[in-house]
Amino acid sequence: MLQKREKVLLLRTFQGRTLRIVREHYLRPSVPCHSPLCPQPAACRNDGKLLSAEVTHYVIPDWKVVQDYLEILEFPELQGVIFMQTACQAVQHQRGWRQYNKLRNLLRDARHDCVLFANEFQQHCYVPREKGESMEKWQTRSIYNAAVWYYHHCLDRMPIVMVTEDEEAVQQYGSETEGVFVISFKNYLDNFWPDLKAAHELCDSILQSRRERESENQESHGKEYPEHLPLEVLEAGIKSGRYIQVREVTNHCEFEATLRLHSKFQVRLVSDILIHGMKARNRSIHGDVVVVELLPKNEWKGRTAALCENESEDKALGDAPSEPMPTGRVVGILQKNWRDYVVTFPSKEEIQCQGRNAQKVLATPWDYRIPKIRISTQQAEALQDFRVVVRIDSWESTSVYPNGHFVRVLGRIGDLEGEIATILVENSISVIPFSEAQMCKMPVNTPENPWKVSPQEEQVRKDLRSTHLVFSIDPKGCEDVDDALSVRTLNNGNLELGVHIADVTHFVAPNSYIDIEARTRATTYYLADRRYDMLPSILSADLCSLLGGVDRYAVSVMWELHKSSYEIQKVWYGRTIIRSAYKLCYEAAQELLEGNFSVVDDIPEFKDMDLESRQAKLEELVWALGKLTDIARHVRAKRDCCGALELEGVEVRIQLDEKKNIHDLIPKQPLEVHETVAECMILANHWVAKKIWESFPHQALLRQHPPPHQEFFSELRECAKAKGFFIDTRYSSSFFSPCRVSLYLGCPEIDYRHFCASVTMAGLVFLQAAQHSQKQSTELFQCTYFKDKGPEMEERCIADGVIYSIRTNGVLVFIPRFGIKGAAYLKNKDGLVISCGPDSRSEWKPGSLHRFQNKITSTTTGGESTTLQLFDHVTVRISVQALRCHSDTIRLEIISNKPYVTPNMERPQQSSIVLKSELVKEVTRSVEEAQLAQEVRAKALQEECEEYCQTKGRSLYTLLEEIRDLALLDVSDSCGA
């Protein structure tokens, strides 16, 4: 039976009112103990991971040990470790979600003998916090009390060793309970693991760093930062509206909060809070969840427009100082974002400039957004040429910099493997191999023991192997083929279109070791030269890959389409067995679509066929490709009529030789077959989403694309205006309507937007990490491609660029040949500006810059003038700025205000572009016809309304629409916010 407890806090708000906060806490008679010695495993519900039965003792780390020594607890040699819920929550609040996720991953990993015990929900383990007792003392007391209960729960058969850093706890609890020993973590390693040298070295480094910090704190007389407010005060301030909870991003905080402006009205304010200066940031780090106090309006500041070579291109080319914006200061941190950071130790010269000895250095993080970290180490000189992983321990109010300790070495600066490892660590990506416990449950597919479709599955699945022509279209070299297509003619003359997705769920049981590992990894990480799989290769590259000529399990969606109009008659969903006939690459499929049959020799499935069979199979495949293309054109035109929006970018592929040396950067060529496959997948997503919504209306999650704010269209309008176009975004009949309606699905009647699966916040973070790591690895290889080459001698370093944004002191340029976007300065550090002479070649001269709406003009002191406009083509020199502490960066320099043209430049194939333009024309024509029909219907409706309506003036509907538009306006100034 559950026991209810209440925690009551009485706090005083900023307005002087008393705020009563009540928290309910429920206790249970039994929670999972995960011990094989449990006398009542059914009552404890010990399903899943259990501790090893071969250990000589259980070890329970105190909250401080878990915080400071987690990387040592990650050693697989340490066995029988029980993490208490109290300690895990302390890590979550004090070290942030990244460190907390490392702890969660450790608990899930089958290779580590450790479990989590929910002591704060166990009736006999929970102890309330006493009046006047500090949080730290209560946490230690709670963990010790749980350790004693755990010892007795196991019938006193397994000694418990509680390791702590609290000397008072060692003295108080050390001999209080027989069978429960309380010792320091250092003594535990010395007595129980004397041969674990790496753990001892790491422990000594952490202890040394701590002693030096404590010594410095005792000697310190002043404080660099104000103290953070207590958690209770922060929570009360957030509830009362005095403080705002935000997540810090770089040097400012983005927030969405409801501010009370009047007793009867509230306005949703979405904006930025400027945190000006390190004092105002108050020891907060990028990604921390902080509490901010807004300053009075007379203290608000505008963003600075100072150039910063190390910031992003948008910051580097910042606009002029803006109007004063909401400005605040950090008064507390709710959740730290501390994680493992890759740093570079200073050189000898830098150490001398810092005025520090070799044992205490300021290491520079690879991430610009993170402040320097003070490290106590005797290896600074030996590691000055390496990328090193460190971990932040603390940041006292008496210190300008956070304190950390050395963890491990990744590799030499500039070395490919070391730089790749840096990208992985910076994105918190773990690429450890799958464990034996995870792999033992995997199916086998070897020449000696080939995998086969089971008779049981043949009974419950629809068999498409002999009735459907199934094939896949993917990039060259793709191993994980997760989708395939099919099309055929039915007996009634209609068509059947099918989309088939590999059925991974058949091989991955819910809550199995491999399922937990897959949830932890969240996705497959694709880097420029490699990939790290979410699932073992036996699944991702074999049994769950829809390869050609082999039987595979799939989940399919198949539509019956009208033979001429392609309108959907009915749809079928289900599990299937398929055998893909062809594994095509995009380029080969496009060639076949265009009638170039010479690529048949490159398709493996055709190689062993006789001439007659090859001709028949080829005609069948070409018909299927052509029919898929026709269907995709129709589906796309229909989506466009319903408001679909196409967003397209340039994707660059890294071409490597056998030794993984970069050979070339190849931009992805636009092919119509890309559109064909994409349309089929979007159609499947739409119908699956619709089915989920109809079947589980209360469980289905809907990812909505909200109506865009009008202010977000300003840049678009200006860009269009620069080329003589006008876009009216004020009314629903213009561009605003397609954006307001389903962007992704384009559904006309019901507002189905985009359904997505249920994922945890950690999963979303890892998905973002996958995108960031892929982008950073591509940039790494781009820099490698242009590095150590003389730009004046190498033709590859000169390219054509397009100006896509005008800034105060330069322009942003896009280079289509290499897919590079970057900043090109028009004013250098010496104050010289670019001037282009009669030959269009640029040079630096004294002068000034003048920015206009869609252009920027450089005027020299001699009266020469050079104007660059939006969308102008210019000639750009590409170079690399090699950085020791950070990643190398691409630098762009405009050397001519004319386009770069050379007869030797490789031109992209025109056929695919022509085909795509024809598709666009057809889509546009369909849209125009639909709009014309809509206008005719609207005109008829208007005439009917004019004839029969009673209101001759402004209608009630018009008035309501005007009120709705006013509700979207920012009225903060008029309300005195």
JSON list of N, CA and C in Angstrom, two decimals, residues 117-120 122-127 141-142 145-147 149-150:
[
{"chain": "A", "resi": 117, "resn": "PHE", "atom": "N", "xyz": [18.97, 1.73, -7.49]},
{"chain": "A", "resi": 117, "resn": "PHE", "atom": "CA", "xyz": [18.00, 1.41, -6.43]},
{"chain": "A", "resi": 117, "resn": "PHE", "atom": "C", "xyz": [17.26, 2.68, -6.05]},
{"chain": "A", "resi": 118, "resn": "ALA", "atom": "N", "xyz": [15.93, 2.66, -6.20]},
{"chain": "A", "resi": 118, "resn": "ALA", "atom": "CA", "xyz": [15.09, 3.84, -5.93]},
{"chain": "A", "resi": 118, "resn": "ALA", "atom": "C", "xyz": [14.83, 3.96, -4.44]},
{"chain": "A", "resi": 119, "resn": "ASN", "atom": "N", "xyz": [15.85, 4.36, -3.71]},
{"chain": "A", "resi": 119, "resn": "ASN", "atom": "CA", "xyz": [15.74, 4.39, -2.25]},
{"chain": "A", "resi": 119, "resn": "ASN", "atom": "C", "xyz": [14.72, 5.40, -1.74]},
{"chain": "A", "resi": 120, "resn": "GLU", "atom": "N", "xyz": [14.50, 6.49, -2.48]},
{"chain": "A", "resi": 120, "resn": "GLU", "atom": "CA", "xyz": [13.59, 7.52, -1.98]},
{"chain": "A", "resi": 120, "resn": "GLU", "atom": "C", "xyz": [12.12, 7.15, -2.16]},
{"chain": "A", "resi": 122, "resn": "GLN", "atom": "N", "xyz": [11.23, 3.82, -1.41]},
{"chain": "A", "resi": 122, "resn": "GLN", "atom": "CA", "xyz": [11.09, 2.64, -0.55]},
{"chain": "A", "resi": 122, "resn": "GLN", "atom": "C", "xyz": [10.72, 3.11, 0.86]},
{"chain": "A", "resi": 123, "resn": "GLN", "atom": "N", "xyz": [9.65, 2.52, 1.42]},
{"chain": "A", "resi": 123, "resn": "GLN", "atom": "CA", "xyz": [9.12, 3.01, 2.70]},
{"chain": "A", "resi": 123, "resn": "GLN", "atom": "C", "xyz": [10.16, 2.99, 3.81]},
{"chain": "A", "resi": 124, "resn": "HIS", "atom": "N", "xyz": [10.99, 1.96, 3.87]},
{"chain": "A", "resi": 124, "resn": "HIS", "atom": "CA", "xyz": [11.93, 1.82, 4.97]},
{"chain": "A", "resi": 124, "resn": "HIS", "atom": "C", "xyz": [13.27, 2.53, 4.69]},
{"chain": "A", "resi": 125, "resn": "CYS", "atom": "N", "xyz": [13.48, 2.98, 3.48]},
{"chain": "A", "resi": 125, "resn": "CYS", "atom": "CA", "xyz": [14.73, 3.67, 3.14]},
{"chain": "A", "resi": 125, "resn": "CYS", "atom": "C", "xyz": [14.59, 5.19, 3.17]},
{"chain": "A", "resi": 126, "resn": "TYR", "atom": "N", "xyz": [13.38, 5.67, 2.93]},
{"chain": "A", "resi": 126, "resn": "TYR", "atom": "CA", "xyz": [13.19, 7.12, 2.85]},
{"chain": "A", "resi": 126, "resn": "TYR", "atom": "C", "xyz": [13.33, 7.76, 4.22]},
{"chain": "A", "resi": 127, "resn": "VAL", "atom": "N", "xyz": [14.11, 8.84, 4.27]},
{"chain": "A", "resi": 127, "resn": "VAL", "atom": "CA", "xyz": [14.24, 9.62, 5.52]},
{"chain": "A", "resi": 127, "resn": "VAL", "atom": "C", "xyz": [13.98, 11.08, 5.18]},
{"chain": "A", "resi": 141, "resn": "ARG", "atom": "N", "xyz": [23.09, 10.96, 4.60]},
{"chain": "A", "resi": 141, "resn": "ARG", "atom": "CA", "xyz": [22.33, 10.17, 5.58]},
{"chain": "A", "resi": 141, "resn": "ARG", "atom": "C", "xyz": [21.33, 9.26, 4.87]},
{"chain": "A", "resi": 142, "resn": "SER", "atom": "N", "xyz": [20.70, 9.75, 3.81]},
{"chain": "A", "resi": 142, "resn": "SER", "atom": "CA", "xyz": [19.73, 8.94, 3.07]},
{"chain": "A", "resi": 142, "resn": "SER", "atom": "C", "xyz": [20.41, 7.74, 2.43]},
{"chain": "A", "resi": 145, "resn": "ASN", "atom": "N", "xyz": [21.41, 5.20, 5.14]},
{"chain": "A", "resi": 145, "resn": "ASN", "atom": "CA", "xyz": [20.23, 4.50, 5.63]},
{"chain": "A", "resi": 145, "resn": "ASN", "atom": "C", "xyz": [19.77, 3.43, 4.63]},
{"chain": "A", "resi": 146, "resn": "ALA", "atom": "N", "xyz": [19.84, 3.75, 3.32]},
{"chain": "A", "resi": 146, "resn": "ALA", "atom": "CA", "xyz": [19.46, 2.79, 2.30]},
{"chain": "A", "resi": 146, "resn": "ALA", "atom": "C", "xyz": [20.46, 1.64, 2.24]},
{"chain": "A", "resi": 147, "resn": "ALA", "atom": "N", "xyz": [21.75, 1.93, 2.48]},
{"chain": "A", "resi": 147, "resn": "ALA", "atom": "CA", "xyz": [22.77, 0.88, 2.48]},
{"chain": "A", "resi": 147, "resn": "ALA", "atom": "C", "xyz": [22.51, -0.12, 3.61]},
{"chain": "A", "resi": 149, "resn": "TRP", "atom": "N", "xyz": [19.58, -0.74, 5.05]},
{"chain": "A", "resi": 149, "resn": "TRP", "atom": "CA", "xyz": [18.40, -1.53, 4.71]},
{"chain": "A", "resi": 149, "resn": "TRP", "atom": "C", "xyz": [18.73, -2.60, 3.67]},
{"chain": "A", "resi": 150, "resn": "TYR", "atom": "N", "xyz": [19.55, -2.24, 2.69]},
{"chain": "A", "resi": 150, "resn": "TYR", "atom": "CA", "xyz": [19.90, -3.18, 1.63]},
{"chain": "A", "resi": 150, "resn": "TYR", "atom": "C", "xyz": [20.65, -4.38, 2.21]}
]
